[in-house]
């Protein structure tokens, strides 16, 4: 855990000794460490189960997430739930879903945008603490933003080449990580669904090998 000598609020949040305490401290903090707080309705910490051994990392909250204060509850989230159900995983029970940034990044037209490097870096201590407290066995990186910030050695990459790969994250060598397409990419380009199905089948095989899940039946490619 990295404390910042000059940021008492951050230190208090990071010092929480369990996940529920961390989440409450973060929400109660009314965090204003970057400019994203100005456009926020709710700070979005996660969705799912902190007891899960699978941590899913997305980019940042969208409109629905900002309104409800829960991660991945809009169209992308509904598709994510279907994809996971297709391999027998229940998002609410079997996953903890978080994001690189906890507040919605908006562009000048009021549309979602990717977080800037400064926003991502400012928010990163929260994601790091989530990883420490959850201690997942597997991390799923949804899309280029999650991949870029969790593996800073990757400068130029194409999701077309990286999606579906199991990787080792420099800061978390003991946790198995996998790069997956962000569900929003599948909503934009449904042709990617066939590849995604192959990727999540490989994921399921690995999770069964690791004894993270039982070889329960999914709903075969039904997303
Ligand atoms: N997209 C993300 O990356 N995260 C969310 O929580 C919702 C949509």
PDB file of C-alpha atoms and ligand atoms in Angstrom:
ATOM      1  CA  UNK A   1       0.000   0.000   0.000  1.00  0.00           C
ATOM      2  CA  UNK A   2       1.457   3.408  -0.965  1.00  0.00           C
ATOM      3  CA  UNK A   3       0.649   6.274   1.355  1.00  0.00           C
ATOM      4  CA  UNK A   4       0.994   9.913   0.344  1.00  0.00           C
ATOM      5  CA  UNK A   5       2.531  11.977   3.140  1.00  0.00           C
ATOM      6  CA  UNK A   6       0.555  15.046   2.144  1.00  0.00           C
ATOM      7  CA  UNK A   7      -2.860  13.540   1.485  1.00  0.00           C
ATOM      8  CA  UNK A   8      -4.592  12.733   4.759  1.00  0.00           C
ATOM      9  CA  UNK A   9      -7.902  11.834   3.107  1.00  0.00           C
ATOM     10  CA  UNK A  10      -6.273   9.363   0.742  1.00  0.00           C
ATOM     11  CA  UNK A  11      -4.320   7.840   3.610  1.00  0.00           C
ATOM     12  CA  UNK A  12      -7.449   7.384   5.725  1.00  0.00           C
ATOM     13  CA  UNK A  13      -9.225   5.600   2.852  1.00  0.00           C
ATOM     14  CA  UNK A  14      -6.236   3.383   2.103  1.00  0.00           C
ATOM     15  CA  UNK A  15      -5.788   2.554   5.776  1.00  0.00           C
ATOM     16  CA  UNK A  16      -9.185   0.832   5.992  1.00  0.00           C
ATOM     17  CA  UNK A  17      -8.387  -2.748   6.885  1.00  0.00           C
ATOM     18  CA  UNK A  18     -11.193  -4.513   5.073  1.00  0.00           C
ATOM     19  CA  UNK A  19     -13.021  -4.098   1.805  1.00  0.00           C
ATOM     20  CA  UNK A  20     -16.314  -2.885   3.252  1.00  0.00           C
ATOM     21  CA  UNK A  21     -14.454  -0.268   5.327  1.00  0.00           C
ATOM     22  CA  UNK A  22     -12.423   0.834   2.312  1.00  0.00           C
ATOM     23  CA  UNK A  23     -15.526   1.177   0.127  1.00  0.00           C
ATOM     24  CA  UNK A  24     -17.425   3.158   2.751  1.00  0.00           C
ATOM     25  CA  UNK A  25     -14.444   5.428   3.423  1.00  0.00           C
ATOM     26  CA  UNK A  26     -14.011   6.109  -0.293  1.00  0.00           C
ATOM     27  CA  UNK A  27     -17.690   6.891  -0.880  1.00  0.00           C
ATOM     28  CA  UNK A  28     -17.932   9.007   2.287  1.00  0.00           C
ATOM     29  CA  UNK A  29     -14.753  10.920   1.387  1.00  0.00           C
ATOM     30  CA  UNK A  30     -16.501  12.815  -1.408  1.00  0.00           C
ATOM     31  CA  UNK A  31     -13.130  12.498  -3.172  1.00  0.00           C
ATOM     32  CA  UNK A  32     -12.037  15.577  -5.106  1.00  0.00           C
ATOM     33  CA  UNK A  33      -8.467  14.514  -5.932  1.00  0.00           C
ATOM     34  CA  UNK A  34      -9.055  15.070  -9.666  1.00  0.00           C
ATOM     35  CA  UNK A  35     -11.410  17.141 -11.801  1.00  0.00           C
ATOM     36  CA  UNK A  36     -13.779  14.240 -12.503  1.00  0.00           C
ATOM     37  CA  UNK A  37     -15.568  14.857  -9.222  1.00  0.00           C
ATOM     38  CA  UNK A  38     -17.121  18.014 -10.708  1.00  0.00           C
ATOM     39  CA  UNK A  39     -19.344  16.093 -13.136  1.00  0.00           C
ATOM     40  CA  UNK A  40     -20.128  13.199 -10.839  1.00  0.00           C
ATOM     41  CA  UNK A  41     -23.491  12.156  -9.385  1.00  0.00           C
ATOM     42  CA  UNK A  42     -22.079   9.076  -7.644  1.00  0.00           C
ATOM     43  CA  UNK A  43     -18.603   7.763  -7.060  1.00  0.00           C
ATOM     44  CA  UNK A  44     -18.643   4.208  -8.449  1.00  0.00           C
ATOM     45  CA  UNK A  45     -16.488   1.736  -6.528  1.00  0.00           C
ATOM     46  CA  UNK A  46     -17.632  -1.627  -7.875  1.00  0.00           C
ATOM     47  CA  UNK A  47     -20.364  -4.198  -8.417  1.00  0.00           C
ATOM     48  CA  UNK A  48     -20.380  -7.860  -7.484  1.00  0.00           C
ATOM     49  CA  UNK A  49     -18.872  -9.806  -4.629  1.00  0.00           C
ATOM     50  CA  UNK A  50     -15.751  -8.797  -2.659  1.00  0.00           C
ATOM     51  CA  UNK A  51     -15.417 -12.509  -1.805  1.00  0.00           C
ATOM     52  CA  UNK A  52     -14.859 -13.279  -5.485  1.00  0.00           C
ATOM     53  CA  UNK A  53     -11.520 -14.582  -6.700  1.00  0.00           C
ATOM     54  CA  UNK A  54     -12.026 -12.928 -10.087  1.00  0.00           C
ATOM     55  CA  UNK A  55     -11.543  -9.158 -10.387  1.00  0.00           C
ATOM     56  CA  UNK A  56     -12.774  -7.514 -13.578  1.00  0.00           C
ATOM     57  CA  UNK A  57     -11.329  -4.097 -14.437  1.00  0.00           C
ATOM     58  CA  UNK A  58     -13.047  -1.751 -16.890  1.00  0.00           C
ATOM     59  CA  UNK A  59     -12.397   1.844 -17.848  1.00  0.00           C
ATOM     60  CA  UNK A  60     -14.697   4.173 -15.935  1.00  0.00           C
ATOM     61  CA  UNK A  61     -18.362   4.726 -15.131  1.00  0.00           C
ATOM     62  CA  UNK A  62     -20.821   5.764 -17.847  1.00  0.00           C
ATOM     63  CA  UNK A  63     -24.173   7.507 -17.465  1.00  0.00           C
ATOM     64  CA  UNK A  64     -26.056   4.605 -15.855  1.00  0.00           C
ATOM     65  CA  UNK A  65     -23.190   3.793 -13.509  1.00  0.00           C
ATOM     66  CA  UNK A  66     -22.905   7.441 -12.468  1.00  0.00           C
ATOM     67  CA  UNK A  67     -26.667   7.582 -11.835  1.00  0.00           C
ATOM     68  CA  UNK A  68     -26.812   4.311  -9.845  1.00  0.00           C
ATOM     69  CA  UNK A  69     -23.392   4.277  -8.169  1.00  0.00           C
ATOM     70  CA  UNK A  70     -22.686   0.716  -9.389  1.00  0.00           C
ATOM     71  CA  UNK A  71     -20.173  -0.456 -11.999  1.00  0.00           C
ATOM     72  CA  UNK A  72     -21.236  -1.882 -15.349  1.00  0.00           C
ATOM     73  CA  UNK A  73     -25.004  -1.545 -15.040  1.00  0.00           C
ATOM     74  CA  UNK A  74     -25.627   0.087 -18.451  1.00  0.00           C
ATOM     75  CA  UNK A  75     -25.650  -1.628 -21.872  1.00  0.00           C
ATOM     76  CA  UNK A  76     -22.001  -2.722 -21.608  1.00  0.00           C
ATOM     77  CA  UNK A  77     -22.656  -4.167 -18.171  1.00  0.00           C
ATOM     78  CA  UNK A  78     -25.716  -6.084 -19.328  1.00  0.00           C
ATOM     79  CA  UNK A  79     -23.660  -7.571 -22.148  1.00  0.00           C
ATOM     80  CA  UNK A  80     -20.830  -8.366 -19.717  1.00  0.00           C
ATOM     81  CA  UNK A  81     -23.332 -10.234 -17.523  1.00  0.00           C
ATOM     82  CA  UNK A  82     -24.539 -12.258 -20.528  1.00  0.00           C
ATOM     83  CA  UNK A  83     -20.982 -13.088 -21.614  1.00  0.00           C
ATOM     84  CA  UNK A  84     -20.072 -14.281 -18.130  1.00  0.00           C
ATOM     85  CA  UNK A  85     -23.337 -16.228 -17.787  1.00  0.00           C
ATOM     86  CA  UNK A  86     -22.450 -17.966 -21.072  1.00  0.00           C
ATOM     87  CA  UNK A  87     -19.500 -19.612 -19.289  1.00  0.00           C
ATOM     88  CA  UNK A  88     -21.413 -20.201 -16.067  1.00  0.00           C
ATOM     89  CA  UNK A  89     -20.343 -17.147 -14.045  1.00  0.00           C
ATOM     90  CA  UNK A  90     -22.802 -14.921 -12.202  1.00  0.00           C
ATOM     91  CA  UNK A  91     -21.472 -11.332 -12.162  1.00  0.00           C
ATOM     92  CA  UNK A  92     -23.054 -10.556  -8.799  1.00  0.00           C
ATOM     93  CA  UNK A  93     -21.696 -13.628  -7.011  1.00  0.00           C
ATOM     94  CA  UNK A  94     -18.623 -14.784  -8.921  1.00  0.00           C
ATOM     95  CA  UNK A  95     -16.977 -11.476  -9.905  1.00  0.00           C
ATOM     96  CA  UNK A  96     -15.959  -8.183  -8.420  1.00  0.00           C
ATOM     97  CA  UNK A  97     -16.171  -5.540 -11.137  1.00  0.00           C
ATOM     98  CA  UNK A  98     -14.232  -2.281 -10.793  1.00  0.00           C
ATOM     99  CA  UNK A  99     -12.810   0.441 -13.018  1.00  0.00           C
ATOM    100  CA  UNK A 100      -9.572   2.362 -13.585  1.00  0.00           C
ATOM    101  CA  UNK A 101     -11.353   5.571 -12.525  1.00  0.00           C
ATOM    102  CA  UNK A 102     -14.229   5.814 -10.072  1.00  0.00           C
ATOM    103  CA  UNK A 103     -15.964   8.897 -11.503  1.00  0.00           C
ATOM    104  CA  UNK A 104     -17.471   9.363 -14.964  1.00  0.00           C
ATOM    105  CA  UNK A 105     -15.156  11.002 -17.519  1.00  0.00           C
ATOM    106  CA  UNK A 106     -17.179  13.351 -19.731  1.00  0.00           C
ATOM    107  CA  UNK A 107     -16.109  15.205 -22.864  1.00  0.00           C
ATOM    108  CA  UNK A 108     -17.144  18.777 -23.729  1.00  0.00           C
ATOM    109  CA  UNK A 109     -20.280  17.419 -25.453  1.00  0.00           C
ATOM    110  CA  UNK A 110     -21.353  15.496 -22.367  1.00  0.00           C
ATOM    111  CA  UNK A 111     -20.341  12.119 -23.841  1.00  0.00           C
ATOM    112  CA  UNK A 112     -18.265   9.396 -22.181  1.00  0.00           C
ATOM    113  CA  UNK A 113     -14.536   9.543 -22.825  1.00  0.00           C
ATOM    114  CA  UNK A 114     -11.471   7.604 -21.700  1.00  0.00           C
ATOM    115  CA  UNK A 115      -9.770   8.945 -18.559  1.00  0.00           C
ATOM    116  CA  UNK A 116      -6.637  11.029 -19.092  1.00  0.00           C
ATOM    117  CA  UNK A 117      -3.328   9.601 -17.821  1.00  0.00           C
ATOM    118  CA  UNK A 118      -3.395  12.163 -14.975  1.00  0.00           C
ATOM    119  CA  UNK A 119      -6.925  11.121 -13.930  1.00  0.00           C
ATOM    120  CA  UNK A 120      -6.014   7.446 -14.107  1.00  0.00           C
ATOM    121  CA  UNK A 121      -2.841   7.938 -12.057  1.00  0.00           C
ATOM    122  CA  UNK A 122      -4.647  10.022  -9.425  1.00  0.00           C
ATOM    123  CA  UNK A 123      -7.330   7.357  -8.991  1.00  0.00           C
ATOM    124  CA  UNK A 124      -4.964   4.397  -9.204  1.00  0.00           C
ATOM    125  CA  UNK A 125      -4.216   4.048  -5.460  1.00  0.00           C
ATOM    126  CA  UNK A 126      -7.879   3.092  -4.990  1.00  0.00           C
ATOM    127  CA  UNK A 127      -7.709   0.301  -7.565  1.00  0.00           C
ATOM    128  CA  UNK A 128      -4.435  -0.909  -6.057  1.00  0.00           C
ATOM    129  CA  UNK A 129      -6.046  -1.086  -2.627  1.00  0.00           C
ATOM    130  CA  UNK A 130      -9.005  -2.965  -4.097  1.00  0.00           C
ATOM    131  CA  UNK A 131      -6.576  -5.514  -5.533  1.00  0.00           C
ATOM    132  CA  UNK A 132      -4.787  -5.845  -2.180  1.00  0.00           C
ATOM    133  CA  UNK A 133      -7.988  -6.286  -0.204  1.00  0.00           C
ATOM    134  CA  UNK A 134      -9.701  -8.645  -2.655  1.00  0.00           C
ATOM    135  CA  UNK A 135      -6.491 -10.609  -3.348  1.00  0.00           C
ATOM    136  CA  UNK A 136      -7.949 -12.075  -6.547  1.00  0.00           C
ATOM    137  CA  UNK A 137      -6.534 -15.142  -8.235  1.00  0.00           C
ATOM    138  CA  UNK A 138      -7.483 -13.811 -11.663  1.00  0.00           C
ATOM    139  CA  UNK A 139      -7.742 -10.297 -13.119  1.00  0.00           C
ATOM    140  CA  UNK A 140      -9.691  -9.697 -16.321  1.00  0.00           C
ATOM    141  CA  UNK A 141      -8.729  -6.499 -18.158  1.00  0.00           C
ATOM    142  CA  UNK A 142     -11.631  -5.222 -20.216  1.00  0.00           C
ATOM    143  CA  UNK A 143     -10.388  -3.107 -23.094  1.00  0.00           C
ATOM    144  CA  UNK A 144      -7.383  -0.952 -23.875  1.00  0.00           C
ATOM    145  CA  UNK A 145      -7.671   1.491 -20.960  1.00  0.00           C
ATOM    146  CA  UNK A 146      -7.546  -1.228 -18.301  1.00  0.00           C
ATOM    147  CA  UNK A 147      -4.729  -3.002 -20.159  1.00  0.00           C
ATOM    148  CA  UNK A 148      -2.695   0.210 -20.636  1.00  0.00           C
ATOM    149  CA  UNK A 149      -2.775   1.275 -16.979  1.00  0.00           C
ATOM    150  CA  UNK A 150      -2.380  -2.178 -15.460  1.00  0.00           C
ATOM    151  CA  UNK A 151       0.561  -2.988 -17.722  1.00  0.00           C
ATOM    152  CA  UNK A 152       2.416   0.306 -18.237  1.00  0.00           C
ATOM    153  CA  UNK A 153       5.155  -1.478 -20.246  1.00  0.00           C
ATOM    154  CA  UNK A 154       2.736  -1.844 -23.168  1.00  0.00           C
ATOM    155  CA  UNK A 155       2.973   1.381 -25.093  1.00  0.00           C
ATOM    156  CA  UNK A 156       1.626   0.560 -28.537  1.00  0.00           C
ATOM    157  CA  UNK A 157      -0.671  -2.372 -28.897  1.00  0.00           C
ATOM    158  CA  UNK A 158      -3.773  -3.394 -30.744  1.00  0.00           C
ATOM    159  CA  UNK A 159      -6.644  -5.027 -28.912  1.00  0.00           C
ATOM    160  CA  UNK A 160      -7.150  -7.201 -32.001  1.00  0.00           C
ATOM    161  CA  UNK A 161      -3.794  -8.801 -31.231  1.00  0.00           C
ATOM    162  CA  UNK A 162      -3.887  -8.752 -27.426  1.00  0.00           C
ATOM    163  CA  UNK A 163      -7.481  -9.731 -26.615  1.00  0.00           C
ATOM    164  CA  UNK A 164      -7.677 -13.347 -25.524  1.00  0.00           C
ATOM    165  CA  UNK A 165      -4.108 -13.478 -24.191  1.00  0.00           C
ATOM    166  CA  UNK A 166      -3.138 -14.524 -20.678  1.00  0.00           C
ATOM    167  CA  UNK A 167      -0.456 -12.153 -19.416  1.00  0.00           C
ATOM    168  CA  UNK A 168       1.652 -11.460 -16.343  1.00  0.00           C
ATOM    169  CA  UNK A 169       1.231  -7.977 -14.898  1.00  0.00           C
ATOM    170  CA  UNK A 170       4.555  -6.463 -13.746  1.00  0.00           C
ATOM    171  CA  UNK A 171       3.167  -5.365 -10.372  1.00  0.00           C
ATOM    172  CA  UNK A 172       1.115  -8.509  -9.759  1.00  0.00           C
ATOM    173  CA  UNK A 173       3.179 -11.468 -10.956  1.00  0.00           C
ATOM    174  CA  UNK A 174       1.285 -13.901  -8.725  1.00  0.00           C
ATOM    175  CA  UNK A 175      -2.103 -13.099 -10.227  1.00  0.00           C
ATOM    176  CA  UNK A 176      -3.125 -14.589 -13.540  1.00  0.00           C
ATOM    177  CA  UNK A 177      -4.369 -11.852 -15.882  1.00  0.00           C
ATOM    178  CA  UNK A 178      -6.239 -11.982 -19.161  1.00  0.00           C
ATOM    179  CA  UNK A 179      -6.941  -9.262 -21.716  1.00  0.00           C
ATOM    180  CA  UNK A 180     -10.483  -9.232 -23.091  1.00  0.00           C
ATOM    181  CA  UNK A 181     -12.414  -6.956 -25.416  1.00  0.00           C
ATOM    182  CA  UNK A 182     -14.472  -4.333 -23.614  1.00  0.00           C
ATOM    183  CA  UNK A 183     -18.172  -5.166 -24.071  1.00  0.00           C
ATOM    184  CA  UNK A 184     -18.645  -1.672 -25.573  1.00  0.00           C
ATOM    185  CA  UNK A 185     -16.392  -2.782 -28.453  1.00  0.00           C
ATOM    186  CA  UNK A 186     -18.756  -5.707 -29.088  1.00  0.00           C
ATOM    187  CA  UNK A 187     -21.749  -3.370 -29.030  1.00  0.00           C
ATOM    188  CA  UNK A 188     -20.024  -1.223 -31.663  1.00  0.00           C
ATOM    189  CA  UNK A 189     -18.837  -4.208 -33.690  1.00  0.00           C
ATOM    190  CA  UNK A 190     -20.885  -7.395 -33.158  1.00  0.00           C
ATOM    191  CA  UNK A 191     -18.443  -9.257 -35.453  1.00  0.00           C
ATOM    192  CA  UNK A 192     -16.092  -9.385 -32.443  1.00  0.00           C
ATOM    193  CA  UNK A 193     -18.526 -11.634 -30.562  1.00  0.00           C
ATOM    194  CA  UNK A 194     -17.188 -14.807 -32.191  1.00  0.00           C
ATOM    195  CA  UNK A 195     -13.637 -14.017 -31.012  1.00  0.00           C
ATOM    196  CA  UNK A 196     -14.915 -13.054 -27.572  1.00  0.00           C
ATOM    197  CA  UNK A 197     -16.660 -16.414 -27.308  1.00  0.00           C
ATOM    198  CA  UNK A 198     -13.371 -18.203 -28.039  1.00  0.00           C
ATOM    199  CA  UNK A 199     -11.596 -16.011 -25.471  1.00  0.00           C
ATOM    200  CA  UNK A 200     -14.079 -16.667 -22.679  1.00  0.00           C
ATOM    201  CA  UNK A 201     -14.116 -20.390 -23.429  1.00  0.00           C
ATOM    202  CA  UNK A 202     -10.321 -20.345 -22.915  1.00  0.00           C
ATOM    203  CA  UNK A 203     -10.894 -18.335 -19.736  1.00  0.00           C
ATOM    204  CA  UNK A 204     -13.357 -20.904 -18.415  1.00  0.00           C
ATOM    205  CA  UNK A 205     -10.926 -23.756 -19.162  1.00  0.00           C
ATOM    206  CA  UNK A 206      -8.212 -21.953 -17.198  1.00  0.00           C
ATOM    207  CA  UNK A 207     -10.541 -21.112 -14.298  1.00  0.00           C
ATOM    208  CA  UNK A 208     -11.522 -24.771 -14.026  1.00  0.00           C
ATOM    209  CA  UNK A 209      -7.833 -25.834 -14.156  1.00  0.00           C
ATOM    210  CA  UNK A 210      -7.082 -23.333 -11.393  1.00  0.00           C
ATOM    211  CA  UNK A 211     -10.055 -24.601  -9.378  1.00  0.00           C
ATOM    212  CA  UNK A 212     -11.495 -21.070  -9.355  1.00  0.00           C
ATOM    213  CA  UNK A 213     -14.735 -22.409 -10.826  1.00  0.00           C
ATOM    214  CA  UNK A 214     -16.372 -25.785 -11.314  1.00  0.00           C
ATOM    215  CA  UNK A 215     -16.942 -26.995 -14.876  1.00  0.00           C
ATOM    216  CA  UNK A 216     -20.591 -25.872 -14.583  1.00  0.00           C
ATOM    217  CA  UNK A 217     -22.632 -25.556 -17.736  1.00  0.00           C
ATOM    218  CA  UNK A 218     -22.913 -22.124 -19.271  1.00  0.00           C
ATOM    219  CA  UNK A 219     -25.334 -21.001 -21.931  1.00  0.00           C
ATOM    220  CA  UNK A 220     -23.085 -21.783 -24.917  1.00  0.00           C
ATOM    221  CA  UNK A 221     -22.260 -18.628 -26.800  1.00  0.00           C
ATOM    222  CA  UNK A 222     -25.630 -17.065 -26.067  1.00  0.00           C
ATOM    223  CA  UNK A 223     -24.732 -13.353 -25.935  1.00  0.00           C
TER     224      UNK A 223
HETATM  225  N1  LIG B   1     -17.760   0.910 -19.009  1.00  0.00           N
HETATM  226  C1  LIG B   1     -16.766   0.754 -18.118  1.00  0.00           C
HETATM  227  O1  LIG B   1     -15.610   0.639 -18.481  1.00  0.00           O
HETATM  228  N2  LIG B   1     -17.089   0.711 -16.838  1.00  0.00           N
HETATM  229  C2  LIG B   1     -18.341   0.800 -16.392  1.00  0.00           C
HETATM  230  O2  LIG B   1     -18.543   0.741 -15.176  1.00  0.00           O
HETATM  231  C3  LIG B   1     -19.358   0.951 -17.355  1.00  0.00           C
HETATM  232  C4  LIG B   1     -19.043   1.012 -18.650  1.00  0.00           C
END
